[in-house]
Amino acid sequence: MFPFRSLEGWAPMRRALFEFLVIVIGVLVALAADEWRQERAELQDLDEHLASVLEEVRDNADTVRVVRAGISARKMAGLESVIAHLESGDPSVPDPDALLKDFAESAAVWRPFISRNSFDALKTSGLLRLARDEELDDNISGTYEVPEILFGQVALIQGEYPIVVNEFIPSPYQSDLSGMRTYSGGKAPQIALDIGAAEAVALIHEERARLLRLARSETAVAPAVWYALTRSLDDFYELEQLLAGRLGVPAEAGAQ
């Protein structure tokens, strides 16, 4: 009788144990499902952030490319014209307005505006860890930090040439020749006339030796800027390709 009573006594306990295990397994499955859904949602959010960064990277690459092809090229051309004129020592200038424009272009100081709103949003979200891609993580961070570092190095060799040149540009010309004019669709008010173009050129020749020395120094800045722009452009192109590959979309980076 004892074994029989023992079996009868364990039957309810076995049922209770079975029900407990069913409940535990159900809870674990539910938790695993919730975790899977959450990770899927986070991965979707990551892809959305990366898509936004991709568009930002393409915009930044376009900005750098335009700056290098436009302002940087004009600065070099302006320096060539200014140095050739100053070295000649010829005070006669057929077109004083053109010479003043060359002076202004040769003294341009700028760095491309690098948008980083999408990049900052991605870093703040903390979702990049889900990509499990150290190359992508390092590439994104490095690409956005490199321009600041490179143009900081350019600033170290920047002399006083741009400031000195401004002393010789007549005030009415500053509105048209300002390096900031590309940031606005309008035109800044002109300041009242102080001297004309011919008088400004005469003053330039009075300081010819000083300006020639400073202009030659500025020729170290112009190629440094070009190198900084080119490295930044290379980095943006590489990142564009990595992001496009990750998202499964065509890369749009063009040839340099």
Short mmCIF file of C-alpha atoms in Angstrom, two decimals:
data_model
loop_
_atom_site.label_atom_id
_atom_site.label_comp_id
_atom_site.label_asym_id
_atom_site.label_seq_id
_atom_site.Cartn_x
_atom_site.Cartn_y
_atom_site.Cartn_z
CA MET A 1 0.00 0.00 0.00
CA PHE A 2 2.84 2.40 0.76
CA PRO A 3 4.14 2.66 -2.82
CA PHE A 4 0.63 3.24 -4.11
CA ARG A 5 -0.05 5.97 -1.58
CA SER A 6 3.33 7.47 -2.49
CA LEU A 7 2.36 7.66 -6.16
CA GLU A 8 -0.94 9.23 -5.27
CA GLY A 9 0.86 11.80 -3.16
CA TRP A 10 3.30 12.78 -5.93
CA ALA A 11 0.72 13.13 -8.68
CA PRO A 12 -0.51 16.60 -7.60
CA MET A 13 3.06 17.73 -7.06
CA ARG A 14 4.06 16.56 -10.52
CA ARG A 15 1.16 18.49 -12.01
CA ALA A 16 2.11 21.58 -10.04
CA LEU A 17 5.73 21.23 -11.12
CA PHE A 18 4.70 20.76 -14.74
CA GLU A 19 2.45 23.82 -14.62
CA PHE A 20 5.26 25.84 -13.00
CA LEU A 21 7.70 24.84 -15.75
CA VAL A 22 5.14 25.72 -18.41
CA ILE A 23 4.70 29.14 -16.84
CA VAL A 24 8.47 29.71 -16.54
CA ILE A 25 9.08 28.65 -20.13
CA GLY A 26 6.22 30.86 -21.28
CA VAL A 27 7.68 33.83 -19.42
CA LEU A 28 11.15 33.20 -20.88
CA VAL A 29 9.77 32.87 -24.38
CA ALA A 30 7.78 36.08 -23.93
CA LEU A 31 10.88 37.91 -22.65
CA ALA A 32 12.96 36.58 -25.54
CA ALA A 33 10.29 37.67 -28.01
CA ASP A 34 10.15 41.15 -26.46
CA GLU A 35 13.93 41.41 -26.58
CA TRP A 36 13.93 40.31 -30.22
CA ARG A 37 11.25 42.85 -31.12
CA GLN A 38 13.13 45.58 -29.26
CA GLU A 39 16.37 44.75 -31.02
CA ARG A 40 14.58 44.72 -34.37
CA ALA A 41 13.10 48.14 -33.61
CA GLU A 42 16.52 49.47 -32.55
CA LEU A 43 18.12 48.09 -35.71
CA GLN A 44 15.46 49.84 -37.75
CA ASP A 45 16.18 53.06 -35.85
CA LEU A 46 19.90 52.55 -36.52
CA ASP A 47 19.28 52.18 -40.25
CA GLU A 48 17.20 55.37 -40.21
CA HIS A 49 20.02 57.22 -38.45
CA LEU A 50 22.58 55.83 -40.89
CA ALA A 51 20.41 56.85 -43.84
CA SER A 52 20.25 60.37 -42.43
CA VAL A 53 24.02 60.41 -41.95
CA LEU A 54 24.45 59.17 -45.52
CA GLU A 55 22.50 62.14 -46.87
CA GLU A 56 24.48 64.48 -44.64
CA VAL A 57 27.76 62.97 -45.82
CA ARG A 58 26.74 63.47 -49.45
CA ASP A 59 25.82 67.11 -48.75
CA ASN A 60 29.14 67.68 -46.98
CA ALA A 61 31.06 66.10 -49.85
CA ASP A 62 29.26 68.41 -52.30
CA THR A 63 30.13 71.42 -50.14
CA VAL A 64 33.81 70.51 -49.92
CA ARG A 65 33.99 69.77 -53.64
CA VAL A 66 32.42 73.11 -54.55
CA VAL A 67 34.71 75.00 -52.18
CA ARG A 68 37.80 73.32 -53.56
CA ALA A 69 36.77 73.92 -57.18
CA GLY A 70 35.62 77.48 -56.54
CA ILE A 71 37.03 79.49 -53.66
CA SER A 72 40.27 77.53 -53.31
CA ALA A 73 40.98 77.77 -57.04
CA ARG A 74 40.21 81.50 -57.07
CA LYS A 75 42.53 82.07 -54.12
CA MET A 76 45.42 80.41 -55.95
CA ALA A 77 44.70 82.31 -59.14
CA GLY A 78 44.45 85.55 -57.19
CA LEU A 79 47.79 84.95 -55.52
CA GLU A 80 49.44 84.27 -58.87
CA SER A 81 48.08 87.52 -60.28
CA VAL A 82 48.99 89.58 -57.21
CA ILE A 83 52.53 88.23 -56.92
CA ALA A 84 53.15 88.70 -60.66
CA HIS A 85 51.95 92.31 -60.43
CA LEU A 86 53.94 93.12 -57.30
CA GLU A 87 57.11 91.53 -58.68
CA SER A 88 56.83 93.55 -61.88
CA GLY A 89 57.00 96.80 -59.95
CA ASP A 90 54.90 98.46 -62.67
CA PRO A 91 52.56 101.00 -61.04
CA SER A 92 50.40 101.31 -64.13
CA VAL A 93 47.33 99.11 -63.92
CA PRO A 94 44.94 98.94 -66.90
CA ASP A 95 42.11 97.57 -64.75
CA PRO A 96 42.37 98.61 -61.06
CA ASP A 97 39.02 96.98 -60.24
CA ALA A 98 40.26 93.59 -61.49
CA LEU A 99 43.48 93.91 -59.49
CA LEU A 100 41.57 94.72 -56.30
CA LYS A 101 39.38 91.69 -56.91
CA ASP A 102 42.47 89.52 -57.27
CA PHE A 103 43.79 90.91 -53.99
CA ALA A 104 40.52 90.13 -52.23
CA GLU A 105 40.37 86.60 -53.66
CA SER A 106 43.99 85.94 -52.74
CA ALA A 107 43.28 86.90 -49.11
CA ALA A 108 40.20 84.69 -48.69
CA VAL A 109 40.14 82.85 -45.35
CA TRP A 110 37.49 80.20 -44.92
CA ARG A 111 36.75 76.62 -44.12
CA PRO A 112 33.82 74.64 -45.52
CA PHE A 113 30.73 74.43 -43.34
CA ILE A 114 30.47 70.78 -42.31
CA SER A 115 26.96 69.83 -41.21
CA ARG A 116 26.96 67.31 -38.35
CA ASN A 117 23.41 67.28 -36.99
CA SER A 118 22.72 63.72 -38.17
CA PHE A 119 26.11 62.53 -36.98
CA ASP A 120 25.55 64.02 -33.51
CA ALA A 121 22.08 62.47 -33.34
CA LEU A 122 23.53 59.06 -34.18
CA LYS A 123 26.24 59.34 -31.54
CA THR A 124 23.76 60.51 -28.93
CA SER A 125 21.39 57.62 -29.68
CA GLY A 126 24.04 55.03 -28.80
CA LEU A 127 22.65 52.75 -31.52
CA LEU A 128 25.86 52.46 -33.50
CA ARG A 129 26.96 49.66 -31.16
CA LEU A 130 24.31 47.45 -32.78
CA ALA A 131 26.15 47.62 -36.10
CA ARG A 132 29.00 45.63 -34.56
CA ASP A 133 31.29 47.20 -37.15
CA GLU A 134 34.40 48.88 -35.74
CA GLU A 135 35.51 50.06 -39.18
CA LEU A 136 32.23 51.88 -39.73
CA ASP A 137 32.27 53.37 -36.23
CA ASP A 138 35.85 54.61 -36.57
CA ASN A 139 35.23 55.87 -40.11
CA ILE A 140 32.18 57.90 -39.14
CA SER A 141 33.88 59.54 -36.17
CA GLY A 142 37.14 60.16 -38.00
CA THR A 143 35.51 61.63 -41.09
CA TYR A 144 33.69 64.26 -39.05
CA GLU A 145 36.70 65.13 -36.89
CA VAL A 146 39.35 65.34 -39.63
CA PRO A 147 38.28 68.72 -41.15
CA GLU A 148 38.49 70.42 -37.75
CA ILE A 149 41.97 69.01 -37.18
CA LEU A 150 43.25 69.82 -40.66
CA PHE A 151 41.97 73.38 -40.77
CA GLY A 152 43.35 73.89 -37.27
CA GLN A 153 46.76 73.04 -38.73
CA VAL A 154 46.18 75.47 -41.59
CA ALA A 155 45.42 78.20 -39.06
CA LEU A 156 48.84 77.64 -37.48
CA ILE A 157 50.61 78.77 -40.66
CA GLN A 158 48.16 81.54 -41.54
CA GLY A 159 49.99 84.87 -41.47
CA GLU A 160 48.70 88.42 -41.40
CA TYR A 161 48.30 88.74 -45.17
CA PRO A 162 44.45 88.65 -45.15
CA ILE A 163 44.26 91.39 -42.52
CA VAL A 164 46.81 93.58 -44.28
CA VAL A 165 45.09 93.20 -47.66
CA ASN A 166 41.83 94.46 -46.16
CA GLU A 167 43.62 97.72 -45.37
CA PHE A 168 43.96 98.37 -49.09
CA ILE A 169 40.47 97.40 -50.28
CA PRO A 170 38.26 100.51 -50.51
CA SER A 171 35.21 100.28 -48.25
CA PRO A 172 32.61 100.27 -51.09
CA TYR A 173 34.27 97.16 -52.54
CA GLN A 174 34.04 95.17 -49.32
CA SER A 175 30.39 94.24 -49.88
CA ASP A 176 31.11 92.68 -53.28
CA LEU A 177 34.48 91.15 -52.41
CA SER A 178 33.70 89.77 -48.95
CA GLY A 179 34.40 86.07 -48.59
CA MET A 180 31.13 85.79 -46.65
CA ARG A 181 28.97 86.84 -49.59
CA THR A 182 28.36 83.23 -50.64
CA TYR A 183 26.45 82.57 -47.40
CA SER A 184 23.61 84.89 -48.34
CA GLY A 185 21.31 85.36 -51.27
CA GLY A 186 21.31 89.10 -50.68
CA LYS A 187 23.94 91.79 -50.74
CA ALA A 188 25.29 93.72 -47.77
CA PRO A 189 24.89 97.52 -47.82
CA GLN A 190 27.84 99.41 -49.23
CA ILE A 191 29.78 101.69 -46.93
CA ALA A 192 30.31 105.26 -48.09
CA LEU A 193 33.10 105.87 -50.57
CA ASP A 194 36.48 106.70 -49.07
CA ILE A 195 38.98 106.18 -51.90
CA GLY A 196 38.69 104.89 -55.44
CA ALA A 197 40.30 101.88 -57.09
CA ALA A 198 43.15 103.89 -58.64
CA GLU A 199 44.03 105.45 -55.27
CA ALA A 200 43.94 102.02 -53.62
CA VAL A 201 46.36 100.64 -56.24
CA ALA A 202 48.70 103.57 -55.62
CA LEU A 203 48.70 102.77 -51.90
CA ILE A 204 49.40 99.13 -52.69
CA HIS A 205 52.51 100.10 -54.63
CA GLU A 206 53.73 102.20 -51.73
CA GLU A 207 53.72 98.98 -49.67
CA ARG A 208 54.81 96.72 -52.53
CA ALA A 209 57.77 95.12 -50.75
CA ARG A 210 55.77 94.35 -47.62
CA LEU A 211 52.79 92.97 -49.55
CA LEU A 212 55.00 90.85 -51.79
CA ARG A 213 56.64 89.26 -48.76
CA LEU A 214 53.28 88.53 -47.15
CA ALA A 215 51.80 87.21 -50.41
CA ARG A 216 54.67 84.77 -50.79
CA SER A 217 54.00 83.58 -47.26
CA GLU A 218 50.34 83.09 -48.16
CA THR A 219 51.38 80.73 -50.94
CA ALA A 220 52.09 78.20 -48.17
CA VAL A 221 48.51 78.52 -46.93
CA ALA A 222 46.77 78.01 -50.28
CA PRO A 223 48.10 74.50 -51.00
CA ALA A 224 47.63 73.54 -47.34
CA VAL A 225 43.96 74.43 -47.69
CA TRP A 226 43.76 72.40 -50.89
CA TYR A 227 45.28 69.38 -49.15
CA ALA A 228 42.87 69.75 -46.23
CA LEU A 229 39.91 69.93 -48.60
CA THR A 230 41.09 66.97 -50.65
CA ARG A 231 41.67 64.77 -47.59
CA SER A 232 38.24 65.71 -46.24
CA LEU A 233 36.66 64.93 -49.60
CA ASP A 234 38.40 61.55 -49.79
CA ASP A 235 37.12 60.69 -46.31
CA PHE A 236 33.55 61.69 -47.13
CA TYR A 237 33.64 59.63 -50.33
CA GLU A 238 34.93 56.56 -48.47
CA LEU A 239 32.30 56.93 -45.76
CA GLU A 240 29.58 57.39 -48.38
CA GLN A 241 30.53 54.07 -49.94
CA LEU A 242 30.60 52.26 -46.58
CA LEU A 243 27.19 53.63 -45.58
CA ALA A 244 25.67 52.89 -48.98
CA GLY A 245 26.96 49.32 -48.80
CA ARG A 246 25.60 48.89 -45.28
CA LEU A 247 22.17 50.19 -46.29
CA GLY A 248 22.11 48.35 -49.62
CA VAL A 249 21.72 51.49 -51.74
CA PRO A 250 23.82 52.68 -54.70
CA ALA A 251 26.84 54.82 -53.89
CA GLU A 252 26.76 58.25 -55.45
CA ALA A 253 30.29 59.49 -54.74
CA GLY A 254 31.76 60.83 -57.96
CA ALA A 255 35.28 61.09 -59.24
CA GLN A 256 37.48 63.84 -57.90
#
